[in-house]
Every structure is written in structure tokens, then in C-alpha cells.
Short mmCIF file of C-alpha atoms in Angstrom, two decimals:
data_model
loop_
_atom_site.label_atom_id
_atom_site.label_comp_id
_atom_site.label_asym_id
_atom_site.label_seq_id
_atom_site.Cartn_x
_atom_site.Cartn_y
_atom_site.Cartn_z
CA MET A 1 -0.05 -0.08 0.03
CA LEU A 2 1.07 3.72 -0.71
CA PRO A 3 -1.01 6.08 1.64
CA ILE A 4 1.98 8.61 0.61
CA VAL A 5 3.26 8.29 -2.77
CA TYR A 6 5.81 11.18 -2.64
CA ASP A 7 6.61 13.90 -0.25
CA LEU A 8 6.98 16.96 -2.23
CA GLN A 9 9.13 19.84 -0.97
CA VAL A 10 7.74 23.25 -1.70
CA PHE A 11 9.68 26.32 -0.29
CA GLY A 12 10.88 24.20 2.57
CA VAL A 13 7.35 22.88 3.33
CA SER A 14 6.37 19.23 3.09
CA ARG A 15 3.45 18.42 0.89
CA PRO A 16 2.64 14.73 0.87
CA ILE A 17 0.98 13.31 -2.24
CA GLY A 18 -1.36 10.45 -1.12
CA GLY A 19 -1.90 7.70 -3.31
CA TYR A 20 -5.71 7.95 -3.00
CA GLY A 21 -5.82 11.74 -3.93
CA LEU A 22 -3.44 11.04 -6.82
CA MET A 23 -5.54 8.21 -8.37
CA VAL A 24 -8.81 9.99 -7.93
CA SER A 25 -7.26 13.05 -9.59
CA LEU A 26 -6.17 10.82 -12.55
CA GLY A 27 -9.59 9.23 -12.65
CA VAL A 28 -11.33 12.78 -13.00
CA LEU A 29 -8.81 13.75 -15.77
CA ALA A 30 -9.33 10.33 -17.59
CA THR A 31 -13.13 10.79 -17.40
CA GLY A 32 -12.81 14.33 -18.90
CA PHE A 33 -10.43 13.26 -21.62
CA LEU A 34 -12.32 10.21 -22.69
CA SER A 35 -15.76 11.95 -22.49
CA ALA A 36 -14.28 14.79 -24.77
CA ARG A 37 -12.95 12.18 -27.10
CA ALA A 38 -16.34 10.57 -27.38
CA ALA A 39 -17.87 13.85 -27.83
CA HIS A 40 -15.52 14.79 -30.68
CA HIS A 41 -16.20 11.50 -32.46
CA ALA A 42 -19.96 12.05 -32.18
CA LYS A 43 -19.45 15.63 -33.63
CA GLU A 44 -20.55 17.36 -30.56
CA ASP A 45 -18.63 20.38 -29.03
CA TRP A 46 -15.86 18.46 -26.91
CA GLY A 47 -14.90 21.87 -25.50
CA ALA A 48 -18.20 22.55 -24.07
CA VAL A 49 -18.23 18.82 -22.91
CA ILE A 50 -14.96 19.34 -21.00
CA ALA A 51 -16.31 22.64 -19.44
CA THR A 52 -19.61 20.86 -18.35
CA ILE A 53 -17.53 17.99 -16.73
CA GLY A 54 -15.26 20.74 -14.99
CA TYR A 55 -18.42 22.52 -13.57
CA ALA A 56 -19.67 19.05 -12.17
CA THR A 57 -16.29 18.15 -10.12
CA VAL A 58 -16.98 20.48 -7.20
CA PRO A 59 -20.71 19.33 -6.56
CA ALA A 60 -19.48 15.65 -7.10
CA PHE A 61 -16.87 15.92 -4.26
CA LEU A 62 -19.27 17.84 -2.10
CA GLY A 63 -22.03 14.99 -2.65
CA ALA A 64 -19.31 12.53 -1.76
CA ALA A 65 -18.34 14.08 1.38
CA VAL A 66 -21.99 14.77 2.61
CA LEU A 67 -22.89 11.29 2.19
CA PHE A 68 -19.86 10.11 4.11
CA TYR A 69 -20.90 12.29 7.04
CA LEU A 70 -24.29 11.06 6.72
CA VAL A 71 -23.22 7.34 6.89
CA GLU A 72 -20.93 8.43 9.99
CA LEU A 73 -23.78 10.19 11.77
CA VAL A 74 -26.09 6.96 11.44
CA ARG A 75 -23.36 4.86 12.70
CA SER A 76 -22.50 7.07 15.61
CA GLY A 77 -26.20 7.10 16.88
CA PHE A 78 -26.58 10.69 15.33
CA ASP A 79 -23.67 12.07 17.53
CA VAL A 80 -22.54 15.01 15.22
CA GLU A 81 -19.27 15.37 17.08
CA VAL A 82 -18.22 11.91 16.67
CA ALA A 83 -19.44 11.86 13.00
CA LEU A 84 -17.14 14.99 12.30
CA SER A 85 -14.30 13.37 14.07
CA HIS A 86 -14.17 10.62 11.61
CA GLY A 87 -13.72 12.83 8.51
CA PRO A 88 -12.75 13.78 5.90
CA GLY A 89 -13.99 10.99 3.67
CA LEU A 90 -15.85 10.38 0.31
CA VAL A 91 -18.41 8.13 -0.75
CA PHE A 92 -18.81 7.48 -4.36
CA TYR A 93 -22.42 7.15 -4.29
CA GLY A 94 -22.66 10.61 -2.97
CA ALA A 95 -20.82 11.98 -5.86
CA VAL A 96 -23.38 10.67 -8.23
CA PRO A 97 -26.30 13.12 -7.41
CA GLY A 98 -23.83 16.09 -7.11
CA ALA A 99 -22.16 15.05 -10.62
CA GLY A 100 -25.61 14.56 -12.16
CA LEU A 101 -26.86 17.91 -10.89
CA GLY A 102 -23.54 19.66 -11.74
CA THR A 103 -23.62 18.65 -15.27
CA TYR A 104 -27.30 18.95 -15.87
CA TYR A 105 -27.24 22.72 -14.99
CA ALA A 106 -24.06 23.09 -16.88
CA ALA A 107 -25.00 21.51 -19.83
CA ARG A 108 -28.25 23.70 -20.12
CA TRP A 109 -26.10 26.79 -19.64
CA LEU A 110 -23.52 25.63 -22.32
CA ARG A 111 -26.17 24.24 -24.66
CA VAL A 112 -24.95 20.60 -24.38
CA PRO A 113 -27.35 17.82 -25.14
CA TRP A 114 -27.22 16.33 -21.60
CA TRP A 115 -28.63 13.07 -22.02
CA LYS A 116 -26.35 12.32 -25.20
CA MET A 117 -23.32 13.44 -23.44
CA ILE A 118 -24.09 11.28 -20.33
CA ASP A 119 -24.60 8.25 -22.65
CA LEU A 120 -21.40 8.88 -24.70
CA SER A 121 -19.58 9.29 -21.40
CA VAL A 122 -20.60 5.75 -19.62
CA PRO A 123 -17.02 4.02 -20.61
CA ALA A 124 -15.17 7.27 -19.33
CA ILE A 125 -17.20 7.23 -16.16
CA ALA A 126 -16.32 3.71 -15.54
CA VAL A 127 -12.55 4.02 -16.31
CA GLY A 128 -12.45 7.07 -14.04
CA HIS A 129 -14.08 5.15 -11.21
CA ALA A 130 -11.71 2.06 -11.73
CA LEU A 131 -8.81 4.47 -11.15
CA GLY A 132 -10.42 5.68 -8.12
CA ARG A 133 -10.85 2.28 -6.66
CA VAL A 134 -7.05 1.52 -7.27
CA GLY A 135 -6.50 4.67 -5.25
CA CYS A 136 -8.57 3.24 -2.54
CA LEU A 137 -6.14 0.28 -2.50
CA LEU A 138 -3.19 2.51 -2.31
CA GLY A 139 -4.76 4.40 0.48
CA GLY A 140 -5.83 1.33 2.21
CA CYS A 141 -9.50 2.31 2.60
CA CYS A 142 -12.55 0.30 1.59
CA PHE A 143 -10.83 -2.77 2.24
CA GLY A 144 -11.73 -6.46 2.26
CA ALA A 145 -12.47 -8.95 4.94
CA GLU A 146 -9.84 -11.24 6.18
CA TRP A 147 -9.04 -13.91 3.60
CA HIS A 148 -5.95 -16.20 3.22
CA GLY A 149 -6.63 -16.91 -0.44
CA PRO A 150 -4.05 -17.05 -3.19
CA TRP A 151 -4.45 -13.36 -4.26
CA SER A 152 -4.87 -11.76 -0.83
CA VAL A 153 -3.16 -8.71 -0.11
CA THR A 154 -1.59 -7.55 3.32
CA ALA A 155 -1.12 -3.99 4.21
CA THR A 156 1.71 -3.10 6.60
CA ASP A 157 1.96 0.60 6.47
CA PRO A 158 0.74 1.85 9.78
CA MET A 159 -1.00 4.81 7.95
CA SER A 160 -3.26 2.48 6.22
CA PRO A 161 -6.69 1.44 7.80
CA MET A 162 -6.38 -1.74 6.02
CA ALA A 163 -3.35 -2.57 8.34
CA ASN A 164 -5.40 -2.24 11.48
CA PRO A 165 -4.84 -5.30 11.90
CA SER A 166 -2.12 -6.19 9.27
CA VAL A 167 -3.67 -9.61 8.13
CA PRO A 168 -4.30 -10.89 4.39
CA ARG A 169 -7.60 -9.58 2.99
CA HIS A 170 -9.66 -9.81 -0.20
CA PRO A 171 -8.53 -7.07 -2.54
CA VAL A 172 -11.95 -5.76 -2.95
CA GLN A 173 -10.77 -2.56 -4.48
CA LEU A 174 -9.18 -4.58 -7.37
CA TYR A 175 -12.37 -6.68 -7.77
CA GLU A 176 -14.45 -3.54 -8.39
CA ALA A 177 -11.61 -1.79 -10.56
CA PHE A 178 -11.42 -4.96 -12.91
CA GLY A 179 -15.10 -5.24 -12.98
CA LEU A 180 -15.56 -1.47 -13.96
CA LEU A 181 -12.94 -1.87 -16.52
CA ALA A 182 -14.80 -4.74 -18.20
CA VAL A 183 -17.87 -2.81 -18.18
CA ALA A 184 -16.16 0.02 -19.73
CA LEU A 185 -14.71 -2.13 -22.60
CA VAL A 186 -18.14 -3.61 -23.37
CA PHE A 187 -19.72 -0.21 -23.63
CA ALA A 188 -16.72 1.04 -25.67
CA ALA A 189 -16.85 -1.84 -28.12
CA THR A 190 -20.62 -1.75 -28.46
CA PRO A 191 -21.51 0.17 -31.69
CA LEU A 192 -23.35 3.35 -31.07
CA GLU A 193 -26.07 2.08 -33.50
CA ALA A 194 -26.60 -1.05 -31.46
CA ARG A 195 -30.36 -1.57 -30.88
CA TRP A 196 -29.94 -3.17 -27.37
CA LEU A 197 -28.38 -0.08 -26.11
CA GLY A 198 -30.43 2.51 -28.21
CA ALA A 199 -28.97 5.68 -29.68
CA PRO A 200 -27.02 8.00 -27.60
CA GLY A 201 -29.46 10.44 -26.06
CA SER A 202 -32.10 8.10 -25.09
CA GLY A 203 -30.83 7.53 -21.63
CA ARG A 204 -30.82 3.82 -22.20
CA ARG A 205 -26.92 3.46 -21.92
CA ILE A 206 -26.52 5.37 -18.65
CA SER A 207 -29.45 3.46 -17.31
CA THR A 208 -28.02 0.14 -18.35
CA TYR A 209 -24.77 1.20 -16.63
CA ALA A 210 -26.59 2.16 -13.42
CA ILE A 211 -28.16 -1.38 -13.24
CA VAL A 212 -24.95 -3.04 -14.01
CA TYR A 213 -22.95 -1.14 -11.55
CA GLY A 214 -25.46 -1.45 -8.87
CA VAL A 215 -25.27 -5.26 -9.15
CA LEU A 216 -21.46 -5.17 -9.26
CA ARG A 217 -21.07 -2.94 -6.35
CA ALA A 218 -23.59 -5.15 -4.16
CA VAL A 219 -21.75 -8.22 -4.88
CA VAL A 220 -18.16 -6.67 -4.07
CA GLU A 221 -19.64 -5.32 -0.71
CA ALA A 222 -20.19 -8.98 0.38
CA PHE A 223 -16.49 -9.24 0.58
CA ARG A 224 -15.72 -6.06 2.38
CA GLY A 225 -14.35 -5.95 6.03
CA ASP A 226 -14.37 -2.31 7.07
CA GLY A 227 -17.02 -1.05 9.43
CA VAL A 228 -16.97 2.42 8.03
CA ARG A 229 -19.15 1.37 5.22
CA GLY A 230 -22.00 0.95 7.75
CA VAL A 231 -23.86 -2.15 8.20
CA PHE A 232 -27.39 -3.27 9.09
CA LEU A 233 -29.22 -6.55 9.93
CA GLY A 234 -26.49 -7.79 12.14
CA GLY A 235 -24.02 -7.18 9.52
CA LEU A 236 -25.91 -8.65 6.64
CA VAL A 237 -26.47 -5.71 4.50
CA SER A 238 -24.27 -2.47 4.14
CA THR A 239 -25.16 1.20 3.32
CA SER A 240 -23.98 0.69 -0.17
CA GLN A 241 -25.96 -2.25 -0.84
CA LEU A 242 -29.04 -0.53 0.17
CA VAL A 243 -28.00 2.43 -2.15
CA SER A 244 -27.21 -0.10 -4.81
CA LEU A 245 -30.77 -1.27 -4.88
CA ALA A 246 -31.86 2.29 -5.20
CA VAL A 247 -29.40 2.78 -8.17
CA ILE A 248 -30.61 -0.31 -9.77
CA SER A 249 -34.38 0.90 -9.31
CA VAL A 250 -33.34 4.21 -10.96
CA GLY A 251 -31.73 2.41 -13.79
CA VAL A 252 -34.85 0.34 -14.46
CA VAL A 253 -36.98 3.37 -14.45
CA GLY A 254 -34.56 5.04 -16.78
CA LEU A 255 -35.05 2.10 -19.18
CA LEU A 256 -38.58 2.30 -19.08
CA ARG A 257 -38.52 6.08 -19.62
CA ALA A 258 -36.45 5.42 -22.70
CA ARG A 259 -38.83 2.82 -24.10
CA ARG A 260 -41.68 5.09 -23.83
CA LEU A 261 -39.86 7.86 -25.64
CA GLU A 262 -38.60 5.53 -28.38
CA ALA A 263 -42.21 4.26 -28.87
CA ALA A 264 -43.59 7.98 -28.87
CA THR A 265 -40.92 8.66 -31.53
CA THR A 266 -41.73 5.73 -33.80
CA ALA A 267 -45.43 5.98 -33.47
CA PRO A 268 -45.86 9.18 -35.56
CA SER A 269 -43.50 7.75 -38.32
CA ALA A 270 -45.63 4.61 -38.57
CA ALA A 271 -48.73 6.58 -38.84
CA ALA A 272 -47.51 8.75 -41.61
CA SER A 273 -46.43 5.65 -43.78
CA PRO A 274 -48.61 4.86 -46.68
#
């Protein structure tokens, strides 16, 4: 594990570069670059897409931080002082509504087709998230349960939460990262005209991704071992699994919405046919 990747000296002041922060930053850059590339190939204004993503960055981090503190508040029995003492932290699911709202209003202002941009950005979102999960491994957070299998990992750095205690664990961060990369490859390799995903702009792609990621996250959560994720029903269900269920439901609603829109679009064409 690498909680601190490099100790940068600036004017005699030490500025440690954390592994988690570094990978999250690379994830944001990768998402922006790949989204802009997809927009360029789709003959959209890639500069406006980059600006839209930039405006979404702050709301995304705010949402991730707010959800982290809400989880801590519940875990502490609604003791505000205890909840605040456990920060700072970030929860990915909190970034989703923040980024969604940020991109929506920025897209309206910059006149970017929001649904089309989101659909085109699905592989980019998955790649950026995968890099962030690698950051979790480097930082030693979001770690797995104790496991002595062939590909277990053991953290020894005392700064790593994963090292308390220092035992072999499931590399759940990599489970999710590899799953996300596989999803990114499938979406990137699927032609834009593929009927099962629909044309970009219908919302079918991002809705499908929400369902797939919700299932992936719920499965990976079963191998987690950190208490900070929040657990219910005697440890059987985590906070993220409950949120995963909500995300899957939103994805299903999105697919139904896309189907209605497609039906409404094709109906007038069919009626006009001789």
C-alpha cells in the first residue's frame, strides 16, 4: 500500500502526495479526456463537454463528502461530534447526484445535449471510477474482509486503515476496478447504433450502466471488511448495498422511460407511412 506516494518539498514545506488523492485526480482527468474524445467522435462540441465536466467536479466531491458524514452520523447514533471526528472521507454514491446536478445545469447553460453526453460518457465514467478504486487500494480504505486465499493482499503501512490489523484480505478494491474496466470495454466496443443499447441521448446506456454497476457494487460489498461502510441487520446488509438497490431501481425506471420515448418517436413515423 502507498498512503503517501511522494513527499513534495515546496519552499521548505512538506506537501505529501497521497496515493488515494493522486488516483482520484487521474480518474477525474481520464473521465474528462475520454468523454471529450467521445463527444468529438460524435461531432459534438468537445470543449463545451470538458467545461461541463469541470463544473460538475466540485458538486461531485461535495456530494461524496456529505454522504460520508451522513453514514458516519448514522453509525455514531446521530452524535454530530463523533461523526465529524471521523472525516474527511468520500463515498462514491454521494458523488453521483452531485455530478448529475452539476452536469445538468452546466449542460443547459453551455447548450450541451445532456442525455447524449451522459450516454456517450459511460465508458469514461467507468474508467475514472476504476482508477479511483485503485486509489482506495493504495490508501488502504474500503478494504476487504480477512482472507488467506492465493491473491490476498496484506497492508503493513501503519498509516493504512487496512493495516489495522495487518492480515491478508480480499483485494475488493481491485475486484471492483477490474469489473468496472470490463464494463467500460463492453460499452466502448458496442457500436453506437446497437439496438439493445439504443442511440446516445435516449438514456438507455446510462440506465443500463446504473443497473450493471449497482449489481457489481452489491456483490463486491459482500467481501468488504471495513466497518466504516455502515452495516444493518446484524452485518448482513451494508449502506452501499441499500444504495445499490436504489441505483438499480433508478436504472430500471430510466430504461422504461427510454422505451416510452422511443415508442413515442416511432409511432408518428408509423402513422405517416402509406
